[in-house]
Tab-separated table of C-alpha atoms in Angstrom:
chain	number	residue	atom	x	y	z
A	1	UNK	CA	-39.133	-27.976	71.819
A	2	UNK	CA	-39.467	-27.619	68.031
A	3	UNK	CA	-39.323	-23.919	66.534
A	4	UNK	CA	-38.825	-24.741	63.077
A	5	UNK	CA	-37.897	-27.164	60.445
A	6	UNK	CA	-35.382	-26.006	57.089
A	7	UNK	CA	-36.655	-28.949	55.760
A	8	UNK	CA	-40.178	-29.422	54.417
A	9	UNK	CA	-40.027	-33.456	54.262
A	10	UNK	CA	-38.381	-33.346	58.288
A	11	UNK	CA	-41.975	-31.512	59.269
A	12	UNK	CA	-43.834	-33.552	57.108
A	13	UNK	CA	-42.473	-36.965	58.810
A	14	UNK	CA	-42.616	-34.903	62.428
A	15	UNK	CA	-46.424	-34.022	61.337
A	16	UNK	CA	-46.876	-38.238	61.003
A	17	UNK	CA	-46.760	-37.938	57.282
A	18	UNK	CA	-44.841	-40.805	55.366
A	19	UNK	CA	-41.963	-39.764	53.584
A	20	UNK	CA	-40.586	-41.898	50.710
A	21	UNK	CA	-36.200	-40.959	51.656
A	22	UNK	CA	-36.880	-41.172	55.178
A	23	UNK	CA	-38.972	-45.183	54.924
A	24	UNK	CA	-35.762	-47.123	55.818
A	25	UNK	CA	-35.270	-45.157	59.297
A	26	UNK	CA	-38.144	-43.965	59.905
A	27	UNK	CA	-39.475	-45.307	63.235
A	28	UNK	CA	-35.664	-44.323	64.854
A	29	UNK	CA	-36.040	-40.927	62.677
A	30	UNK	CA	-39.371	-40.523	64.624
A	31	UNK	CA	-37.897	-41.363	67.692
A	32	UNK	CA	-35.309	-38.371	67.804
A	33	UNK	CA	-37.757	-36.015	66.730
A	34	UNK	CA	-39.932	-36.932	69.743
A	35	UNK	CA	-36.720	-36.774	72.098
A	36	UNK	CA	-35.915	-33.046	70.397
A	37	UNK	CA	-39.502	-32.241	70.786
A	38	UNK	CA	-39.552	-33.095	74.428
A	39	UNK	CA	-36.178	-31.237	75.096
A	40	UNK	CA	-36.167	-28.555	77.432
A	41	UNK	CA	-31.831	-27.858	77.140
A	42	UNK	CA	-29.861	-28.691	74.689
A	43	UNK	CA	-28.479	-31.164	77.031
A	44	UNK	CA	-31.509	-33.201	77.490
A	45	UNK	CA	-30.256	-34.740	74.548
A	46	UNK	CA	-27.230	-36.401	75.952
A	47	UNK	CA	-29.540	-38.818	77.073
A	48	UNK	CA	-29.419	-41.987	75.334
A	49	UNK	CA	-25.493	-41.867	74.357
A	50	UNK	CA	-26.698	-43.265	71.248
A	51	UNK	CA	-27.726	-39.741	70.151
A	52	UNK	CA	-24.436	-38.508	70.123
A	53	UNK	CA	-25.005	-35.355	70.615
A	54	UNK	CA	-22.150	-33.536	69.115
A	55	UNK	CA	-21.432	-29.577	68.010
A	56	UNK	CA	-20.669	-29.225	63.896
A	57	UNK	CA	-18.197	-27.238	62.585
A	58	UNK	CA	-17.867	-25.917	58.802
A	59	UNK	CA	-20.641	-24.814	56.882
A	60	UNK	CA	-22.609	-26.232	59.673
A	61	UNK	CA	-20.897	-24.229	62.281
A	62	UNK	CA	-23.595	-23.171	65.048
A	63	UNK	CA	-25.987	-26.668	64.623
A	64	UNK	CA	-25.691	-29.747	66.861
A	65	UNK	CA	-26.815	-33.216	65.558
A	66	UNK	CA	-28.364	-36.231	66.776
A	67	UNK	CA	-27.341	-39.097	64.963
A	68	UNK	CA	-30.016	-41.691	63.389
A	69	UNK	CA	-27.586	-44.172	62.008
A	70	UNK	CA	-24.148	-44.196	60.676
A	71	UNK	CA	-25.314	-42.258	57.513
A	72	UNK	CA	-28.295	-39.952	58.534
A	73	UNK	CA	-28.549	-37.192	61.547
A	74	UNK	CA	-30.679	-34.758	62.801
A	75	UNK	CA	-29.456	-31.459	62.520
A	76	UNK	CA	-30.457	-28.272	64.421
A	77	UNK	CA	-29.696	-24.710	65.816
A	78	UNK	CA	-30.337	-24.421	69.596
A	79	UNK	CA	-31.849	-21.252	71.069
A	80	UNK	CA	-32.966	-20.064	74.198
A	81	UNK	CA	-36.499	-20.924	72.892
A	82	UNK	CA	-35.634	-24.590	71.454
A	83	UNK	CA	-34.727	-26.402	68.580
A	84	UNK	CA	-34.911	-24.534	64.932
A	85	UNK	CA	-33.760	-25.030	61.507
A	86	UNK	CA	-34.458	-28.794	61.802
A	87	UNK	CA	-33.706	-31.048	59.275
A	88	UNK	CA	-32.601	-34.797	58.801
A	89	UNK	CA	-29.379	-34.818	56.513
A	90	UNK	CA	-26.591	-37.081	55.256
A	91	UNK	CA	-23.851	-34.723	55.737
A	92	UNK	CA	-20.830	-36.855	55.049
């Protein structure tokens, strides 16, 4: 489940608004929203292996990410209650 989004344009494309950055990945975007959505444990999301679910480290130390292509990922917080903070990022 969804808490909250650090990033206005993630919620907007979650909410089934169009987002102009996101249009080239969009439909896969949509996809891993829906699958972090639908989570119940953060390990729910091991499911496809094509998420590659993975801890971060760094500034990012605490979030997980799902990974929409070789250049964009989901990125999130996971609490007791569900997903927050989420936001689609190129962090390379």
């Amino acid at each position: 489940m969804i808490i909250s989004f650090s990033c206005k344009d993630t919620e907007k494309l979650a909410n089934g608004r169009r987002v102009r950055r996101f249009v080239n990945f969009e439909r896969v975007a949509l996809r891993k929203i829906r699958q972090l959505q639908a989570a119940s444990q953060l390990d729910d999301l091991k499911v496809p292996p094509g998420n590659m679910l993975e801890p971060l480290h760094g500034d990012r130390q605490g979030q997980h990410s799902i990974r929409i292509n070789r250049q964009f990922r989901v990125c999130f917080r996971w609490t007791k209650a569900g997903a927050e903070d989420v936001e689609i990022v190129d962090y390379h």
